[in-house]
GROMACS .gro file of C-alpha atoms in nm:
model
   52
    1UNK     CA    1   0.350   6.329  -2.464
    2UNK     CA    2   0.158   6.656  -2.442
    3UNK     CA    3   0.104   6.864  -2.129
    4UNK     CA    4  -0.173   7.120  -2.102
    5UNK     CA    5  -0.264   7.375  -1.837
    6UNK     CA    6  -0.626   7.475  -1.783
    7UNK     CA    7  -0.700   7.785  -1.575
    8UNK     CA    8  -1.017   7.814  -1.370
    9UNK     CA    9  -1.239   8.098  -1.488
   10UNK     CA   10  -1.342   8.354  -1.227
   11UNK     CA   11  -1.711   8.300  -1.297
   12UNK     CA   12  -1.716   7.920  -1.267
   13UNK     CA   13  -1.736   7.702  -0.959
   14UNK     CA   14  -1.474   7.441  -0.879
   15UNK     CA   15  -1.719   7.170  -0.986
   16UNK     CA   16  -1.787   7.346  -1.320
   17UNK     CA   17  -1.413   7.379  -1.374
   18UNK     CA   18  -1.359   7.009  -1.307
   19UNK     CA   19  -1.641   6.917  -1.547
   20UNK     CA   20  -1.498   7.143  -1.819
   21UNK     CA   21  -1.151   6.993  -1.795
   22UNK     CA   22  -1.283   6.638  -1.783
   23UNK     CA   23  -1.500   6.722  -2.085
   24UNK     CA   24  -1.192   6.823  -2.286
   25UNK     CA   25  -1.028   6.495  -2.189
   26UNK     CA   26  -1.321   6.267  -2.267
   27UNK     CA   27  -1.239   6.005  -2.529
   28UNK     CA   28  -0.873   6.112  -2.536
   29UNK     CA   29  -0.567   5.912  -2.437
   30UNK     CA   30  -0.518   6.103  -2.113
   31UNK     CA   31  -0.252   5.981  -1.875
   32UNK     CA   32  -0.328   6.207  -1.580
   33UNK     CA   33  -0.538   6.503  -1.471
   34UNK     CA   34  -0.400   6.693  -1.174
   35UNK     CA   35  -0.624   6.958  -1.018
   36UNK     CA   36  -0.424   7.224  -0.835
   37UNK     CA   37  -0.641   7.415  -0.589
   38UNK     CA   38  -0.385   7.552  -0.344
   39UNK     CA   39  -0.268   7.821  -0.586
   40UNK     CA   40  -0.463   8.126  -0.698
   41UNK     CA   41  -0.623   8.094  -0.940
   42UNK     CA   42  -0.667   7.717  -0.931
   43UNK     CA   43  -0.568   7.527  -1.242
   44UNK     CA   44  -0.542   7.175  -1.381
   45UNK     CA   45  -0.248   7.004  -1.546
   46UNK     CA   46  -0.333   6.737  -1.802
   47UNK     CA   47  -0.088   6.489  -1.952
   48UNK     CA   48  -0.206   6.324  -2.271
   49UNK     CA   49  -0.070   6.099  -2.541
   50UNK     CA   50  -0.260   6.294  -2.807
   51UNK     CA   51  -0.357   6.655  -2.865
   52UNK     CA   52  -0.671   6.770  -2.689
   0.00000   0.00000   0.00000
């Protein structure tokens, strides 16, 4: 099991951030994507069965 953290870039919208993370995870054996927006800066945690 692999866990990754993706940070939101200052110059991207929340929707762009979500699309970027989901793009990394496309066609991968991803168990869960958790978007954390209540912290600054927002980030996403991704759990995957293979390396992204």
